[in-house]
Steps between C-alpha positions, in 0.01 A plus 500: 500500500225394261620397156277535194378171353712353227353494150363173356769268382763646734686194628686707759197494729487120491873470560492746790208320661677166463813641661296633790335160552834318488653759733220453754530122482877495549492764772242299691706183468800683645310672781316181595827309528410265213808634323754506779812719527762381255250323275588541130247662268528315172308686233408199288368297794305796640352577159381137469360505854308824445395426144666804343797577280842584641463870414262595787696277738821682413336839555341386828839385627647838407230675704550265794869588488406868524281417802792328672340155505716350227868526411637447150862408432668437167619149586240386755189635332206623709426374849295599803685738730606364837386618839720780628478675838661804340226517237235467769643788701532723193146417389350592836718809537364624168148429622575706809598792279200483267197365686469738796517800264251339264261415783513855630426636154206260466347612831538865402322426172206342679282235339311327781355249255844345466500424871195278459691314231803484732288336771376246246860429398596465864227242549634309199838467672334292772421225252796522262741209491873547474493484119240777480619718786717730292217582261246588769758681711594715200132566428460638852804728478416606146148597607634713784746686275299544178334831599847659479492449121876447477520247219879485474544442871228235494670315216831496688324394817322216324837360396631531856199314634547229239863462606399481866216257431726201456633560854173597667332176396737312729372692803127504434466134593577616856161576658624752763685694232190508282294628790760766572501610134120517504501722807763728347305530174183582692688774683608651167139513380378654824762776486400572140132515597582759764716702259789453743796531266772491766347200673454321168856568384651395834291182506598414143869548571471271801307244293767488228784480753334209682447317171866558409619351830275196456605440141871537577458232768329272248771553239768426760327172584467407132866583437613285793275216388620511140733212409861589429598496135 
């Protein structure tokens, strides 16, 4: 939704922009593993690090809590959420409910120009490192689904991809898995180019299920490797 510009002197625009910048910075630190599971988020230290006041930091933490990346407790304060196999399964099960429907709607709506953009995004995944994989992977999926013009579903899906990103980055360093993901993404684009809704939906379901299996394996390894507390 496009919002009208704020009138001159309206400090709300500045504050909102600052919150968005802080939110992006903290989210990236969490997804990249710089802020590891269990790490405390101390507002004063983060504000000093980012060169802002505590107000946008507090609001950014609240939004990260809503995204499921941060937990806030009365006595412990805010900290990065841990890695949970249950959360992974739920995240991918929700993707399985939303994405095939959204992809089918996008193909019905047409928009061949988006498929050129999808191929460009696919090429970008070849060169993305683990820290950037989530962003380019989301760009590819987003491009495939945008013709459906389902903004609410896309917003929910973006959050699900962000939640899954912190797990997917552990698998993208594996070259065979990257090659497999590339082949599966190419198949999605080819089905869309043909207008083959059933083939596209079936391929997408298989793609998400394979990713779920791979990520669950990674989380199991990380859990076993984690030191006992």
